CSV table of C-alpha atoms in Angstrom, one decimal:
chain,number,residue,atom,x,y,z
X,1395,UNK,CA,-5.0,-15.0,-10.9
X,1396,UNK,CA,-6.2,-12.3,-8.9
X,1397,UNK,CA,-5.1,-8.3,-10.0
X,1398,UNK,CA,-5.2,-5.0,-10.6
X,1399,UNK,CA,-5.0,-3.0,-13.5
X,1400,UNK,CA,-5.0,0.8,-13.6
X,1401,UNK,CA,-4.7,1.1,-17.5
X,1402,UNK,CA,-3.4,4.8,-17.8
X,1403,UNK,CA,0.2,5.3,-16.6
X,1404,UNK,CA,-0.8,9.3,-16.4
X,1405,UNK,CA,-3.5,11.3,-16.2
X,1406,UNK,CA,-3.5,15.0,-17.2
X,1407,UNK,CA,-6.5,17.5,-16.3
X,1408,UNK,CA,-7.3,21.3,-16.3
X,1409,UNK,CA,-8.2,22.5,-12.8
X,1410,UNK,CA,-11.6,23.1,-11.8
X,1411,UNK,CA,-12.4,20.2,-14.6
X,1412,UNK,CA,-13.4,16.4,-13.3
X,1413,UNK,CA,-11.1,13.8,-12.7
X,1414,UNK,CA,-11.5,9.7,-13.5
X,1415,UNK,CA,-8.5,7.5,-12.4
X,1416,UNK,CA,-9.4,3.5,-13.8
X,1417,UNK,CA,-9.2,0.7,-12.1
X,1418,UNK,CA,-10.6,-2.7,-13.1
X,1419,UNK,CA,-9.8,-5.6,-10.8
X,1420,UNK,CA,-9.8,-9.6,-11.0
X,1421,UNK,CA,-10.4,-11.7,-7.7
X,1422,UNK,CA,-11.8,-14.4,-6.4
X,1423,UNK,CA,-14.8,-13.9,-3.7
X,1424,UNK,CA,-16.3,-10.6,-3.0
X,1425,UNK,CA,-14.3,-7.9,-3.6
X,1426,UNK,CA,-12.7,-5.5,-1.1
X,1427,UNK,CA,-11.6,-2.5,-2.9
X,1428,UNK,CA,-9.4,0.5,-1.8
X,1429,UNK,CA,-7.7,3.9,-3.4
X,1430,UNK,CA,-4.5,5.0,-1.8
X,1431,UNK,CA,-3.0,8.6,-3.0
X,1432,UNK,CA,0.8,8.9,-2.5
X,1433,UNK,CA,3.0,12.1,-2.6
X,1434,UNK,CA,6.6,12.2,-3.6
X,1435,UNK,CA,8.7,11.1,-0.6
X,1436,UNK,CA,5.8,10.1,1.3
X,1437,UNK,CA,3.8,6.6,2.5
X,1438,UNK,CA,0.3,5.9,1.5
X,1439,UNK,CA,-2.6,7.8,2.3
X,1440,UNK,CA,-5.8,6.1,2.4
X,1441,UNK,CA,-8.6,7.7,0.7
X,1442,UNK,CA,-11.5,5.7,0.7
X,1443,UNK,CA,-12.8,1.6,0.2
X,1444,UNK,CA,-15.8,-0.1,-1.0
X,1445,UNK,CA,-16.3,-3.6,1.3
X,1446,UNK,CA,-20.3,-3.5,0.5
X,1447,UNK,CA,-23.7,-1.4,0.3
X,1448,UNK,CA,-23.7,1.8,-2.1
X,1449,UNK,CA,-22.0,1.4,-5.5
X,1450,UNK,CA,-20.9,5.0,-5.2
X,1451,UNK,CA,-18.6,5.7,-2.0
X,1452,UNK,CA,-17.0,8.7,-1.0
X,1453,UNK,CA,-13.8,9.4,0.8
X,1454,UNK,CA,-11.4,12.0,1.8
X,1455,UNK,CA,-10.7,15.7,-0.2
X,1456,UNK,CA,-13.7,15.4,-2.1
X,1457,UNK,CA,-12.9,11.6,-4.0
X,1458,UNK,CA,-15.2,9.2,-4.6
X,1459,UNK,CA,-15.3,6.1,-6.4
X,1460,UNK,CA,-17.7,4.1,-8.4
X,1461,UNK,CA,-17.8,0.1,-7.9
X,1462,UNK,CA,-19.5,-1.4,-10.6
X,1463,UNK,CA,-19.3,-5.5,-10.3
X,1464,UNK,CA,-20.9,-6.3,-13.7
X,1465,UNK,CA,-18.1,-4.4,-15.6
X,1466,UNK,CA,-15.1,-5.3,-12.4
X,1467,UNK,CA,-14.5,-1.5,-12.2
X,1468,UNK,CA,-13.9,0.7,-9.1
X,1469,UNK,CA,-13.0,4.2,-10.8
X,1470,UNK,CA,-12.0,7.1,-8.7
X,1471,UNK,CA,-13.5,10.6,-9.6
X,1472,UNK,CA,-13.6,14.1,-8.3
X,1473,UNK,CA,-16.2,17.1,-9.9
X,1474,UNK,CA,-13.1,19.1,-9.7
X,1475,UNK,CA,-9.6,19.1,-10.0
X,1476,UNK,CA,-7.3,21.3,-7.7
X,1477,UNK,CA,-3.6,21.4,-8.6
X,1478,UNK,CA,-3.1,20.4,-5.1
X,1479,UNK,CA,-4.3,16.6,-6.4
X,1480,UNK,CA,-1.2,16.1,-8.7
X,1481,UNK,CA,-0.1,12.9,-7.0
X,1482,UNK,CA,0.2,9.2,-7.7
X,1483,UNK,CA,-2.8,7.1,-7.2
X,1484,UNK,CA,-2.8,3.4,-6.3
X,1485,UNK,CA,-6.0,1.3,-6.6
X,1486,UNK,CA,-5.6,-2.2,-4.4
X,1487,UNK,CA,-8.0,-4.7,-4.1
X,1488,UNK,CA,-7.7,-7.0,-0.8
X,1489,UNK,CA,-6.3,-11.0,-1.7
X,1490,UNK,CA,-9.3,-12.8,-1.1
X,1491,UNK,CA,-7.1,-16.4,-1.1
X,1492,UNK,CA,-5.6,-15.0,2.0
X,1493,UNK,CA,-6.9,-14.4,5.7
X,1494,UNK,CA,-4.3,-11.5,6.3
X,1495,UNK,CA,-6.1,-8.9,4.6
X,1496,UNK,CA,-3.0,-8.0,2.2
X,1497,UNK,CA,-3.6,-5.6,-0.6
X,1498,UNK,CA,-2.9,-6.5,-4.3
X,1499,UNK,CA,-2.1,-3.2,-5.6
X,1500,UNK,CA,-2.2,-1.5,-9.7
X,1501,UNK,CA,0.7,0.0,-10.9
X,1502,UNK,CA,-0.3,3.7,-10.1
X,1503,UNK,CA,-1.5,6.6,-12.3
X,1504,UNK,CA,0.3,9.5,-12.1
X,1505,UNK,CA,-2.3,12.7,-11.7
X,1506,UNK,CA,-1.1,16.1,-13.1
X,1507,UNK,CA,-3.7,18.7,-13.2
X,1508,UNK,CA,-2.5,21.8,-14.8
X,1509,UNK,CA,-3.5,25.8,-13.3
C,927,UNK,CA,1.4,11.8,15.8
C,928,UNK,CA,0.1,8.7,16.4
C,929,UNK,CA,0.4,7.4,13.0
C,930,UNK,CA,2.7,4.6,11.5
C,931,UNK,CA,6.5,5.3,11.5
C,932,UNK,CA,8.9,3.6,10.2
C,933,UNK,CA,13.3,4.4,10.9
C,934,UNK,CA,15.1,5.2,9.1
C,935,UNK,CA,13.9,7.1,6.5
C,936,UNK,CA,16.7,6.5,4.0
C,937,UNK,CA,19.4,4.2,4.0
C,938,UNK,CA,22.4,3.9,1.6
C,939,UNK,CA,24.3,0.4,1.9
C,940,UNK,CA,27.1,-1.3,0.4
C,941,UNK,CA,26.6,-4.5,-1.4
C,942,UNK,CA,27.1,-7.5,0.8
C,943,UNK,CA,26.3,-5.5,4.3
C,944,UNK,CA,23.4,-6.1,6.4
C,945,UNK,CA,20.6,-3.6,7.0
C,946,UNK,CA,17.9,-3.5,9.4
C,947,UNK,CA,14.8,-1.5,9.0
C,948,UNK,CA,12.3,-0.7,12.1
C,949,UNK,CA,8.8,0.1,12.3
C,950,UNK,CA,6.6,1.0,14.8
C,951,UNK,CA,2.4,0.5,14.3
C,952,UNK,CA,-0.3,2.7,15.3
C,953,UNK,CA,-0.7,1.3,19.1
C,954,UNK,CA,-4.0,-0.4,18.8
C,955,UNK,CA,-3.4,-2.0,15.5
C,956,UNK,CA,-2.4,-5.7,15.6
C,957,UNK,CA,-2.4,-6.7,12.2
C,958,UNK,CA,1.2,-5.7,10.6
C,959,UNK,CA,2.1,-6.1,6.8
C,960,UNK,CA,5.7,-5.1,5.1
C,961,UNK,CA,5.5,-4.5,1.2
C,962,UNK,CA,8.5,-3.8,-1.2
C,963,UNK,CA,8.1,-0.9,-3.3
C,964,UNK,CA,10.2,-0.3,-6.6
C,965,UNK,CA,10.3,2.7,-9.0
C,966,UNK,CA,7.5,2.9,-11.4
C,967,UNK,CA,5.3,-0.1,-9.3
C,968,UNK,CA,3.1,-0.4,-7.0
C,969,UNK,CA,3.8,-2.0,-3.7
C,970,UNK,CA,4.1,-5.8,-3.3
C,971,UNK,CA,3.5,-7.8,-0.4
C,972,UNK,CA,6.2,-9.2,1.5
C,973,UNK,CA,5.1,-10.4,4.7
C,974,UNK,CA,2.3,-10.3,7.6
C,975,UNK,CA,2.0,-10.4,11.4
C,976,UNK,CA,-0.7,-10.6,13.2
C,977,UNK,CA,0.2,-9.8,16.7
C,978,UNK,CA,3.5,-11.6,17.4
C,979,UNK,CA,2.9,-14.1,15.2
C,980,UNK,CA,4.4,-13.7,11.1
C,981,UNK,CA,1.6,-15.9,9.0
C,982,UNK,CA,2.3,-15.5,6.0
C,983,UNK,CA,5.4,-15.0,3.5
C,984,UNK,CA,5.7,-13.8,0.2
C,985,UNK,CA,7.8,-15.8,-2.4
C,986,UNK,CA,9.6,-12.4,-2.9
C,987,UNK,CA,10.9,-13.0,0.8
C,988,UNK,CA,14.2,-14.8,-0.2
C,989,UNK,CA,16.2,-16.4,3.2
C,990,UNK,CA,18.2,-13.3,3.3
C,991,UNK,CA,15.4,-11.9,4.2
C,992,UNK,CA,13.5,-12.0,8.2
C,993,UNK,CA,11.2,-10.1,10.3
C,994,UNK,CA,9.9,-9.9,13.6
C,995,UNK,CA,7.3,-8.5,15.2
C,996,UNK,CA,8.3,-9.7,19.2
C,997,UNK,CA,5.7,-8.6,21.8
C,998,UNK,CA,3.2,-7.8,18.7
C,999,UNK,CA,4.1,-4.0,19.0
C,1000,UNK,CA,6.9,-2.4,16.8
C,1001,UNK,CA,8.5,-5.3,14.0
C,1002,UNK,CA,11.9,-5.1,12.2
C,1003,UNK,CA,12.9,-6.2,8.8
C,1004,UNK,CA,16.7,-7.5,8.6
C,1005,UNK,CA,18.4,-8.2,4.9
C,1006,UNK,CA,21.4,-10.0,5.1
C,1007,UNK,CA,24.0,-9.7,2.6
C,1008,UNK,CA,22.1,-7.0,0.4
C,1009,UNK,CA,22.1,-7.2,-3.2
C,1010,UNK,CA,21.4,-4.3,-5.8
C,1011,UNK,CA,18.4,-5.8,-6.6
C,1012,UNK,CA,17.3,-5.0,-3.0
C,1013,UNK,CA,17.1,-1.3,-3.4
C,1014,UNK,CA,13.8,-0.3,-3.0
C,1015,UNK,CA,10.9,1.7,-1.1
C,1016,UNK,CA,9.9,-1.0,2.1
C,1017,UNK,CA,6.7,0.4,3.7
C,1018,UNK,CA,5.3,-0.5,6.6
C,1019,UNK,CA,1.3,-0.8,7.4
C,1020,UNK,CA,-0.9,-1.8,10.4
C,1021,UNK,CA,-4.8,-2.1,10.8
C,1022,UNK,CA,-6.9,-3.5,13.1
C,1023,UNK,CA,-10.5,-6.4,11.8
C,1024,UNK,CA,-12.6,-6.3,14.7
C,1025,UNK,CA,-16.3,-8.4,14.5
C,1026,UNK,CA,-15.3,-9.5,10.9
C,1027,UNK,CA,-15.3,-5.4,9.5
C,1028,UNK,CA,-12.5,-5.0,7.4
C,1029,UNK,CA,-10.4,-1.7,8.3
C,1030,UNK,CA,-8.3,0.2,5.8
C,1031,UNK,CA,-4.1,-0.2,6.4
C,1032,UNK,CA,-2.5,2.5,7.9
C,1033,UNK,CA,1.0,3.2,6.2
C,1034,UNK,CA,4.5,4.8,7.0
C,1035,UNK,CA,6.1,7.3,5.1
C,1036,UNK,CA,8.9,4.2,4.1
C,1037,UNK,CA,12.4,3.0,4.4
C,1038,UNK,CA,14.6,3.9,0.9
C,1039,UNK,CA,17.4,1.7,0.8
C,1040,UNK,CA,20.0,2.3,-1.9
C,1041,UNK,CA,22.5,-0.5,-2.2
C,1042,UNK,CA,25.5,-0.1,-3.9
């Protein structure tokens, strides 16, 4: 079956310290991987995806993400935190049984990072 | 703002009553997905359009459940005869595959419903 598992339900940090957010992911084909950063009240905001080429990828306010296909892992990272990045984090991975491009989604870490 | 929108924002029902939810894509986009968000959980796929056309269903899409996406611009979602189990975050997403790239989905800020 193909899923997502984001194995810390919160993740708390000191500002100015690095961030990991873990995401390990089952699916059949090649994987299409994406992070999504969501505020309180607010839709998804994309951040930044791995479809192929570099393992390490960056994306928006300073997140990147690691893909490494020998241990299934995409984790997002940032040098360092800002307060501002207390937010729930999704990690999705695209259904590769289906044509439609639909996301499989983890069930979200929670970010805190403390002044 | 030429992102995804989606109306209304919040909605507070009665059990048994019908609610529709609207959305409305980023213009260009023609691919059109609704998930189903609950507290604590990440969103779940409900249903997809690609232009007009609705190709695929969840199993989470019971019959009281329908969408429609006519023309291939904005789509609706309809519940008929909502239940409390019902209440939930639906968010709407578009994105666009052009010469086989895969594009990230675009998604609105979501439809609360509260049922009870």
């Amino acid at each position: 079956a193909q899923s997502v598992a984001q194995p810390e339900d919160q993740v708390n940090v000191a500002e100015g310290n690095p961030l990991t957010v873990k995401c390990t992911y089952s699916v059949s084909g090649n994987p299409y991987l994406f992070w999504y950063v969501q505020y309180p009240n607010r839709g998804l905001q994309f951040l930044l995806k791995y479809i192929t080429g570099d393992n390490l990828v960056k994306g928006s306010y300073g997140f990147e993400a690691e893909f490494n296909k020998s241990q299934t892992s995409f984790h997002l990272k940032k040098p360092s935190a800002l307060v501002s990045d207390s937010a729930l984090y999704f990690c999705a991975v695209r259904d590769g049984t289906s044509n439609t491009g639909k996301l499989i989604f983890g069930q979200g870490t929670t970010l805190q990072v403390k002044p | 703002d030429t992102g995804v929108s989606q109306d209304p924002r919040h909605k507070i029902t009665k059990r048994g009553q019908n609610v529709t939810f609207r959305c409305d894509p980023i213009s260009e986009h023609n691919r059109l997905y609704w998930y189903r968000q609950t507290l604590g959980q990440g969103p779940e796929f409900l249903t997809y359009f690609q232009n007009e056309a609705q190709l695929e269903k969840s199993r989470l899409l019971s019959d009281r459940f329908s969408a429609e996406r006519p023309k291939g611009s904005f789509s609706t979602l309809e519940i008929q005869r909502t239940e409390q189990g019902d209440s939930a975050m639906y968010l709407c997403a578009s994105s666009t595959r052009l010469a086989g790239e895969e594009y990230e989905q675009f998604f609105g800020p979501g439809t609360r419903l509260t049922v009870l």
